[in-house]
Amino acid sequence: MTNTNTTDETDSAVPAEGGKPQEAIDAQGERRREELDDRIFEHSAGDEQEGVPFVGAGPGNPRLLTVAGKELLEAADLVVHAGSLVNSELLDEYCAHADLVNSVGKDLEELIPLMRDAYEDGENVVRLHSGDPAIYGAALEQMDALEHEGVPTYFVPGVTSAFAASATLRTQLTLNEVSNHVAFTRPQGKTLTEEEDHISEFVEMGDVTTCIYLGTHAVRDTMERLLEDDHDPETPVAVIYHASWPDEDVIIGDIGTIADKVEEAGYRASALVVIGDAVTGAGYERSFLYGDWANRGSSSENTSESEASDD
């Protein structure tokens, strides 16, 4: 990729007047509309970079932390973590030497100065999010506020709970002739209006695996709305509570039955809901990649990207 942006990186790190996070977020948002960050063209995911890393802790099991995340945590002086959403075993194993700050109950006005001051004092600061910070992580607002205070930041990806759920279910989220698409979504509620809830539209497409985050409390409401929209009540649904944690629980049902099963189990949070035929993995067709079609007229070394994408 060629960098055609002429932004001076030092110009983007202007301290916010008064250090107010909302002013910083607004200013950084306006800057994003006008120009790209040079670092987009200078670094790739996994690179060692300067600044405060926003690390994905993974879904729960400490072994699903990335190598990059592990190295950063082991070198950290301060770890600001997402409370009980991060497995305490991970904190004990990789962060016992560091100062730990639980971000739950703290607003940006408290968190930003905390991380900024520690970084400016020469400490290695890590912001630890559950799963992957790019999926419903509210990371960018923290990063923008820090950047505006002169503190560089960057993402370190993590394993999101949908991938842990797929592994637990021993299936793929995409399957040939079953599911060509995956939707990461959440149900309507305090932060999402009824018009912004597209779950029924995803399910209606038929070849979409719909992964619902932050929706355990709304399973019954979601399924009732799907039934009202005339979706097949026998469409498979899985609810994976605490995917990859020691107390993981898997509930299998369908649109018509899953709400009763979840309520009987007593779960109101911390579960991923998966809707679609990929839940069972039944009915898929052999992919093109490993058949005669893929190698027709060429060696295996010349298999094209378009062919590989059909696997």
mmCIF file of C-alpha atoms in Angstrom:
data_model
loop_
_atom_site.group_PDB
_atom_site.id
_atom_site.type_symbol
_atom_site.label_atom_id
_atom_site.label_comp_id
_atom_site.label_asym_id
_atom_site.label_seq_id
_atom_site.Cartn_x
_atom_site.Cartn_y
_atom_site.Cartn_z
ATOM 1 C CA MET A 1 0.000 0.000 0.000
ATOM 2 C CA THR A 2 1.314 3.447 -0.923
ATOM 3 C CA ASN A 3 1.106 6.232 1.627
ATOM 4 C CA THR A 4 -0.219 9.371 -0.008
ATOM 5 C CA ASN A 5 -0.990 11.074 3.296
ATOM 6 C CA THR A 6 1.301 13.915 4.300
ATOM 7 C CA THR A 7 0.104 14.265 7.887
ATOM 8 C CA ASP A 8 2.804 15.176 10.374
ATOM 9 C CA GLU A 9 2.326 12.611 13.130
ATOM 10 C CA THR A 10 3.502 15.079 15.794
ATOM 11 C CA ASP A 11 0.729 17.489 14.788
ATOM 12 C CA SER A 12 -1.932 14.911 15.717
ATOM 13 C CA ALA A 13 -0.711 14.721 19.287
ATOM 14 C CA VAL A 14 -1.798 18.115 20.546
ATOM 15 C CA PRO A 15 -2.772 18.082 24.251
ATOM 16 C CA ALA A 16 -6.452 18.734 24.808
ATOM 17 C CA GLU A 17 -7.287 22.014 26.459
ATOM 18 C CA GLY A 18 -8.349 21.203 29.985
ATOM 19 C CA GLY A 19 -7.798 17.515 29.318
ATOM 20 C CA LYS A 20 -11.512 16.902 28.717
ATOM 21 C CA PRO A 21 -12.074 13.517 27.016
ATOM 22 C CA GLN A 22 -15.199 14.575 25.135
ATOM 23 C CA GLU A 23 -13.410 17.557 23.608
ATOM 24 C CA ALA A 24 -10.563 15.245 22.638
ATOM 25 C CA ILE A 25 -12.917 12.711 21.032
ATOM 26 C CA ASP A 26 -14.659 15.440 19.051
ATOM 27 C CA ALA A 27 -11.343 16.883 17.882
ATOM 28 C CA GLN A 28 -9.931 13.505 16.863
ATOM 29 C CA GLY A 29 -13.166 12.633 15.078
ATOM 30 C CA GLU A 30 -12.914 15.794 13.027
ATOM 31 C CA ARG A 31 -9.287 15.044 12.221
ATOM 32 C CA ARG A 32 -10.271 11.543 11.012
ATOM 33 C CA ARG A 33 -12.633 13.144 8.490
ATOM 34 C CA GLU A 34 -9.851 15.282 7.092
ATOM 35 C CA GLU A 35 -6.798 13.019 6.953
ATOM 36 C CA LEU A 36 -5.452 9.542 7.571
ATOM 37 C CA ASP A 37 -2.984 8.649 10.288
ATOM 38 C CA ASP A 38 0.500 7.978 8.860
ATOM 39 C CA ARG A 39 0.853 4.958 11.141
ATOM 40 C CA ILE A 40 -1.755 3.118 9.061
ATOM 41 C CA PHE A 41 0.910 2.747 6.383
ATOM 42 C CA GLU A 42 3.841 2.186 8.752
ATOM 43 C CA HIS A 43 2.645 -0.614 11.039
ATOM 44 C CA SER A 44 0.738 -3.869 10.797
ATOM 45 C CA ALA A 45 -1.089 -5.800 13.498
ATOM 46 C CA GLY A 46 1.422 -7.576 15.712
ATOM 47 C CA ASP A 47 4.194 -5.023 15.220
ATOM 48 C CA GLU A 48 5.998 -3.638 18.241
ATOM 49 C CA GLN A 49 4.900 -0.029 18.498
ATOM 50 C CA GLU A 50 5.330 2.985 20.710
ATOM 51 C CA GLY A 51 2.524 3.888 23.100
ATOM 52 C CA VAL A 52 -0.279 2.305 25.096
ATOM 53 C CA PRO A 53 -1.495 -0.969 23.541
ATOM 54 C CA PHE A 54 -5.193 -1.813 23.711
ATOM 55 C CA VAL A 55 -4.925 -5.576 24.055
ATOM 56 C CA GLY A 56 -7.649 -8.146 23.456
ATOM 57 C CA ALA A 57 -7.586 -10.613 26.350
ATOM 58 C CA GLY A 58 -9.542 -13.190 24.392
ATOM 59 C CA PRO A 59 -12.832 -14.793 25.402
ATOM 60 C CA GLY A 60 -11.754 -16.233 28.750
ATOM 61 C CA ASN A 61 -9.276 -19.091 28.623
ATOM 62 C CA PRO A 62 -5.786 -17.615 29.262
ATOM 63 C CA ARG A 63 -4.335 -19.893 26.568
ATOM 64 C CA LEU A 64 -6.335 -17.953 23.963
ATOM 65 C CA LEU A 65 -4.378 -14.775 24.669
ATOM 66 C CA THR A 66 -2.152 -13.908 21.709
ATOM 67 C CA VAL A 67 1.641 -14.104 21.928
ATOM 68 C CA ALA A 68 1.826 -10.332 21.455
ATOM 69 C CA GLY A 69 -0.663 -9.782 24.258
ATOM 70 C CA LYS A 70 1.223 -12.098 26.590
ATOM 71 C CA GLU A 71 4.530 -10.323 25.963
ATOM 72 C CA LEU A 72 3.006 -6.894 26.582
ATOM 73 C CA LEU A 73 1.320 -7.974 29.805
ATOM 74 C CA GLU A 74 4.491 -9.579 31.131
ATOM 75 C CA ALA A 75 6.358 -6.298 30.562
ATOM 76 C CA ALA A 76 3.599 -4.048 31.943
ATOM 77 C CA ASP A 77 3.890 -1.829 34.994
ATOM 78 C CA LEU A 78 0.213 -0.845 34.928
ATOM 79 C CA VAL A 79 -2.676 -2.906 33.543
ATOM 80 C CA VAL A 80 -6.096 -1.292 33.304
ATOM 81 C CA HIS A 81 -8.488 -4.195 32.775
ATOM 82 C CA ALA A 82 -12.176 -4.811 32.120
ATOM 83 C CA GLY A 83 -12.987 -6.231 35.552
ATOM 84 C CA SER A 84 -14.743 -9.574 35.744
ATOM 85 C CA LEU A 85 -14.964 -9.743 31.943
ATOM 86 C CA VAL A 86 -11.290 -10.742 32.003
ATOM 87 C CA ASN A 87 -10.575 -14.123 33.586
ATOM 88 C CA SER A 88 -8.805 -13.666 36.927
ATOM 89 C CA GLU A 89 -6.587 -16.641 36.027
ATOM 90 C CA LEU A 90 -5.174 -14.619 33.145
ATOM 91 C CA LEU A 91 -4.480 -11.680 35.449
ATOM 92 C CA ASP A 92 -2.824 -13.951 38.004
ATOM 93 C CA GLU A 93 -0.669 -15.674 35.401
ATOM 94 C CA TYR A 94 0.539 -12.697 33.379
ATOM 95 C CA CYS A 95 -0.095 -9.561 35.444
ATOM 96 C CA ALA A 96 0.740 -10.451 39.048
ATOM 97 C CA HIS A 97 3.828 -8.205 38.971
ATOM 98 C CA ALA A 98 1.931 -5.139 37.709
ATOM 99 C CA ASP A 99 -0.363 -2.596 39.292
ATOM 100 C CA LEU A 100 -3.918 -3.621 38.379
ATOM 101 C CA VAL A 101 -6.767 -1.147 37.950
ATOM 102 C CA ASN A 102 -10.319 -2.319 37.334
ATOM 103 C CA SER A 103 -11.962 0.001 34.807
ATOM 104 C CA VAL A 104 -15.514 -0.943 35.816
ATOM 105 C CA GLY A 105 -17.272 2.028 37.378
ATOM 106 C CA LYS A 106 -14.678 4.524 36.149
ATOM 107 C CA ASP A 107 -15.394 7.094 33.450
ATOM 108 C CA LEU A 108 -13.040 8.538 30.846
ATOM 109 C CA GLU A 109 -12.385 11.581 33.013
ATOM 110 C CA GLU A 110 -10.709 9.246 35.499
ATOM 111 C CA LEU A 111 -9.181 6.619 33.198
ATOM 112 C CA ILE A 112 -7.502 8.929 30.688
ATOM 113 C CA PRO A 113 -5.428 10.937 33.206
ATOM 114 C CA LEU A 114 -4.530 7.693 34.992
ATOM 115 C CA MET A 115 -3.077 6.087 31.865
ATOM 116 C CA ARG A 116 -1.578 9.321 30.562
ATOM 117 C CA ASP A 117 0.253 10.126 33.771
ATOM 118 C CA ALA A 118 1.629 6.599 34.133
ATOM 119 C CA TYR A 119 2.837 6.605 30.523
ATOM 120 C CA GLU A 120 4.459 10.031 30.895
ATOM 121 C CA ASP A 121 6.205 8.757 34.039
ATOM 122 C CA GLY A 122 7.887 6.103 31.910
ATOM 123 C CA GLU A 123 5.705 3.152 32.902
ATOM 124 C CA ASN A 124 4.626 0.410 30.499
ATOM 125 C CA VAL A 125 0.857 0.791 30.382
ATOM 126 C CA VAL A 126 -1.521 -1.821 28.936
ATOM 127 C CA ARG A 127 -5.249 -1.338 28.467
ATOM 128 C CA LEU A 128 -6.741 -4.840 28.594
ATOM 129 C CA HIS A 129 -10.149 -5.431 27.026
ATOM 130 C CA SER A 130 -12.110 -8.670 26.945
ATOM 131 C CA GLY A 131 -12.365 -10.562 23.659
ATOM 132 C CA ASP A 132 -11.193 -8.326 20.834
ATOM 133 C CA PRO A 133 -11.283 -4.584 21.522
ATOM 134 C CA ALA A 134 -12.552 -3.932 17.985
ATOM 135 C CA ILE A 135 -15.841 -5.748 18.705
ATOM 136 C CA TYR A 136 -18.125 -3.770 21.043
ATOM 137 C CA GLY A 137 -15.081 -2.709 23.017
ATOM 138 C CA ALA A 138 -15.532 1.097 23.248
ATOM 139 C CA ALA A 139 -11.778 1.312 22.758
ATOM 140 C CA LEU A 140 -11.519 4.026 20.129
ATOM 141 C CA GLU A 141 -12.925 6.751 22.354
ATOM 142 C CA GLN A 142 -10.247 6.004 24.948
ATOM 143 C CA MET A 143 -7.548 5.889 22.291
ATOM 144 C CA ASP A 144 -8.654 9.173 20.753
ATOM 145 C CA ALA A 145 -8.680 10.854 24.153
ATOM 146 C CA LEU A 146 -5.168 9.590 24.907
ATOM 147 C CA GLU A 147 -3.860 10.525 21.459
ATOM 148 C CA HIS A 148 -5.168 14.050 21.891
ATOM 149 C CA GLU A 149 -3.238 14.213 25.167
ATOM 150 C CA GLY A 150 -0.056 13.288 23.304
ATOM 151 C CA VAL A 151 -0.047 9.581 24.202
ATOM 152 C CA PRO A 152 0.228 7.210 21.188
ATOM 153 C CA THR A 153 -1.953 4.097 21.192
ATOM 154 C CA TYR A 154 -2.492 0.992 19.071
ATOM 155 C CA PHE A 155 -4.604 -2.151 18.819
ATOM 156 C CA VAL A 156 -3.462 -5.679 19.647
ATOM 157 C CA PRO A 157 -6.179 -8.054 18.388
ATOM 158 C CA GLY A 158 -7.720 -10.768 20.524
ATOM 159 C CA VAL A 159 -9.922 -13.820 19.991
ATOM 160 C CA THR A 160 -13.544 -12.720 20.038
ATOM 161 C CA SER A 161 -16.179 -14.879 21.752
ATOM 162 C CA ALA A 162 -17.842 -15.845 18.452
ATOM 163 C CA PHE A 163 -14.700 -17.707 17.453
ATOM 164 C CA ALA A 164 -14.482 -19.435 20.825
ATOM 165 C CA ALA A 165 -18.146 -20.395 20.459
ATOM 166 C CA SER A 166 -17.479 -21.823 16.996
ATOM 167 C CA ALA A 167 -14.650 -23.921 18.408
ATOM 168 C CA THR A 168 -16.848 -25.164 21.249
ATOM 169 C CA LEU A 169 -19.635 -26.070 18.812
ATOM 170 C CA ARG A 170 -17.068 -27.884 16.644
ATOM 171 C CA THR A 171 -18.330 -26.192 13.521
ATOM 172 C CA GLN A 172 -17.539 -23.278 11.212
ATOM 173 C CA LEU A 173 -19.380 -19.981 11.152
ATOM 174 C CA THR A 174 -19.204 -20.148 7.346
ATOM 175 C CA LEU A 175 -20.028 -23.366 5.523
ATOM 176 C CA ASN A 176 -20.392 -24.031 1.817
ATOM 177 C CA GLU A 177 -24.074 -24.017 0.779
ATOM 178 C CA VAL A 178 -25.122 -23.307 4.404
ATOM 179 C CA SER A 179 -23.719 -19.962 5.470
ATOM 180 C CA ASN A 180 -21.879 -17.556 3.188
ATOM 181 C CA HIS A 181 -21.911 -14.654 5.646
ATOM 182 C CA VAL A 182 -21.426 -13.880 9.326
ATOM 183 C CA ALA A 183 -23.098 -11.003 11.149
ATOM 184 C CA PHE A 184 -21.811 -9.675 14.469
ATOM 185 C CA THR A 185 -24.684 -7.759 16.013
ATOM 186 C CA ARG A 186 -26.554 -6.872 19.210
ATOM 187 C CA PRO A 187 -30.262 -6.504 20.048
ATOM 188 C CA GLN A 188 -32.216 -3.319 20.536
ATOM 189 C CA GLY A 189 -32.005 -1.774 23.979
ATOM 190 C CA LYS A 190 -30.575 1.230 25.766
ATOM 191 C CA THR A 191 -27.865 1.848 23.147
ATOM 192 C CA LEU A 192 -29.611 0.510 20.044
ATOM 193 C CA THR A 193 -32.997 1.621 18.754
ATOM 194 C CA GLU A 194 -35.598 -0.696 17.276
ATOM 195 C CA GLU A 195 -34.803 0.676 13.810
ATOM 196 C CA GLU A 196 -31.103 -0.154 14.271
ATOM 197 C CA ASP A 197 -31.791 -3.786 15.215
ATOM 198 C CA HIS A 198 -31.333 -5.840 12.036
ATOM 199 C CA ILE A 199 -31.330 -9.335 13.547
ATOM 200 C CA SER A 200 -34.526 -10.339 11.753
ATOM 201 C CA GLU A 201 -33.100 -9.134 8.441
ATOM 202 C CA PHE A 202 -29.938 -11.171 8.915
ATOM 203 C CA VAL A 203 -31.914 -14.318 9.762
ATOM 204 C CA GLU A 204 -34.236 -13.742 6.793
ATOM 205 C CA MET A 205 -31.270 -13.899 4.408
ATOM 206 C CA GLY A 206 -31.011 -17.603 5.204
ATOM 207 C CA ASP A 207 -27.297 -18.046 4.518
ATOM 208 C CA VAL A 208 -26.082 -15.873 7.402
ATOM 209 C CA THR A 209 -24.736 -17.039 10.756
ATOM 210 C CA THR A 210 -25.960 -14.377 13.154
ATOM 211 C CA CYS A 211 -23.828 -13.901 16.277
ATOM 212 C CA ILE A 212 -25.535 -11.772 18.911
ATOM 213 C CA TYR A 213 -23.344 -10.075 21.501
ATOM 214 C CA LEU A 214 -24.608 -8.414 24.686
ATOM 215 C CA GLY A 215 -28.015 -9.991 24.246
ATOM 216 C CA THR A 216 -28.400 -12.728 26.846
ATOM 217 C CA HIS A 217 -31.010 -10.728 28.746
ATOM 218 C CA ALA A 218 -33.004 -10.219 25.551
ATOM 219 C CA VAL A 219 -33.136 -13.787 24.223
ATOM 220 C CA ARG A 220 -36.895 -14.144 24.725
ATOM 221 C CA ASP A 221 -37.683 -10.748 23.238
ATOM 222 C CA THR A 222 -35.415 -11.438 20.267
ATOM 223 C CA MET A 223 -36.923 -14.859 19.556
ATOM 224 C CA GLU A 224 -40.474 -13.558 19.911
ATOM 225 C CA ARG A 225 -39.738 -10.827 17.374
ATOM 226 C CA LEU A 226 -38.273 -13.431 14.987
ATOM 227 C CA LEU A 227 -41.428 -15.529 15.335
ATOM 228 C CA GLU A 228 -43.597 -12.457 14.748
ATOM 229 C CA ASP A 229 -41.647 -11.945 11.522
ATOM 230 C CA ASP A 230 -42.587 -15.493 10.455
ATOM 231 C CA HIS A 231 -39.124 -17.028 10.710
ATOM 232 C CA ASP A 232 -38.978 -20.817 10.894
ATOM 233 C CA PRO A 233 -39.276 -21.709 14.601
ATOM 234 C CA GLU A 234 -37.010 -24.734 14.006
ATOM 235 C CA THR A 235 -34.054 -22.584 12.891
ATOM 236 C CA PRO A 236 -31.124 -23.758 15.069
ATOM 237 C CA VAL A 237 -29.932 -21.510 17.911
ATOM 238 C CA ALA A 238 -27.044 -22.003 20.323
ATOM 239 C CA VAL A 239 -26.363 -19.983 23.450
ATOM 240 C CA ILE A 240 -22.818 -20.315 24.745
ATOM 241 C CA TYR A 241 -22.387 -18.983 28.257
ATOM 242 C CA HIS A 242 -18.836 -17.905 29.214
ATOM 243 C CA ALA A 243 -17.280 -19.339 26.062
ATOM 244 C CA SER A 244 -13.900 -20.982 26.909
ATOM 245 C CA TRP A 245 -14.203 -20.243 30.659
ATOM 246 C CA PRO A 246 -14.073 -23.125 33.182
ATOM 247 C CA ASP A 247 -17.833 -22.747 33.783
ATOM 248 C CA GLU A 248 -18.734 -22.652 30.085
ATOM 249 C CA ASP A 249 -22.232 -23.932 29.333
ATOM 250 C CA VAL A 250 -23.787 -24.695 25.957
ATOM 251 C CA ILE A 251 -27.524 -24.596 25.340
ATOM 252 C CA ILE A 252 -28.812 -25.882 22.004
ATOM 253 C CA GLY A 253 -32.322 -25.248 20.761
ATOM 254 C CA ASP A 254 -34.132 -23.345 18.074
ATOM 255 C CA ILE A 255 -35.975 -20.071 17.669
ATOM 256 C CA GLY A 256 -39.077 -21.610 19.179
ATOM 257 C CA THR A 257 -37.498 -23.238 22.247
ATOM 258 C CA ILE A 258 -34.259 -21.483 23.189
ATOM 259 C CA ALA A 259 -35.797 -18.760 25.365
ATOM 260 C CA ASP A 260 -37.315 -21.290 27.780
ATOM 261 C CA LYS A 261 -34.029 -23.171 27.997
ATOM 262 C CA VAL A 262 -31.989 -20.039 28.725
ATOM 263 C CA GLU A 263 -34.429 -18.866 31.379
ATOM 264 C CA GLU A 264 -34.390 -22.301 32.982
ATOM 265 C CA ALA A 265 -30.582 -22.110 33.137
ATOM 266 C CA GLY A 266 -30.853 -18.682 34.756
ATOM 267 C CA TYR A 267 -28.460 -16.801 32.470
ATOM 268 C CA ARG A 268 -28.948 -13.053 32.036
ATOM 269 C CA ALA A 269 -25.510 -12.007 30.802
ATOM 270 C CA SER A 270 -22.132 -13.175 29.454
ATOM 271 C CA ALA A 271 -23.437 -15.484 26.744
ATOM 272 C CA LEU A 272 -23.175 -15.396 22.964
ATOM 273 C CA VAL A 273 -26.248 -16.248 20.905
ATOM 274 C CA VAL A 274 -25.694 -17.920 17.523
ATOM 275 C CA ILE A 275 -28.539 -18.315 15.032
ATOM 276 C CA GLY A 276 -28.446 -20.307 11.802
ATOM 277 C CA ASP A 277 -27.871 -23.726 10.286
ATOM 278 C CA ALA A 278 -24.127 -23.464 10.898
ATOM 279 C CA VAL A 279 -24.919 -24.098 14.578
ATOM 280 C CA THR A 280 -25.262 -27.810 13.825
ATOM 281 C CA GLY A 281 -22.999 -27.901 10.762
ATOM 282 C CA ALA A 282 -25.519 -30.099 8.985
ATOM 283 C CA GLY A 283 -26.145 -30.026 5.264
ATOM 284 C CA TYR A 284 -22.977 -28.393 4.010
ATOM 285 C CA GLU A 285 -21.455 -29.280 0.649
ATOM 286 C CA ARG A 286 -17.848 -30.214 -0.035
ATOM 287 C CA SER A 287 -15.834 -27.103 -0.843
ATOM 288 C CA PHE A 288 -14.273 -26.461 -4.210
ATOM 289 C CA LEU A 289 -10.797 -25.982 -2.792
ATOM 290 C CA TYR A 290 -9.854 -29.629 -2.263
ATOM 291 C CA GLY A 291 -11.570 -31.217 -5.238
ATOM 292 C CA ASP A 292 -10.725 -31.745 -8.904
ATOM 293 C CA TRP A 293 -12.282 -28.369 -9.730
ATOM 294 C CA ALA A 294 -9.638 -26.434 -7.797
ATOM 295 C CA ASN A 295 -6.670 -28.136 -9.458
ATOM 296 C CA ARG A 296 -8.096 -28.263 -12.966
ATOM 297 C CA GLY A 297 -5.402 -27.189 -15.414
ATOM 298 C CA SER A 298 -2.988 -25.915 -12.738
ATOM 299 C CA SER A 299 -0.742 -27.105 -9.947
ATOM 300 C CA SER A 300 -1.736 -26.798 -6.317
ATOM 301 C CA GLU A 301 0.816 -24.006 -5.905
ATOM 302 C CA ASN A 302 -1.178 -21.880 -8.348
ATOM 303 C CA THR A 303 -4.493 -22.136 -6.555
ATOM 304 C CA SER A 304 -5.993 -18.680 -6.805
ATOM 305 C CA GLU A 305 -7.249 -16.518 -3.973
ATOM 306 C CA SER A 306 -10.772 -16.704 -5.364
ATOM 307 C CA GLU A 307 -10.691 -20.495 -5.221
ATOM 308 C CA ALA A 308 -9.311 -20.495 -1.699
ATOM 309 C CA SER A 309 -12.090 -18.208 -0.536
ATOM 310 C CA ASP A 310 -14.622 -20.901 -1.360
ATOM 311 C CA ASP A 311 -13.280 -23.151 1.423
#
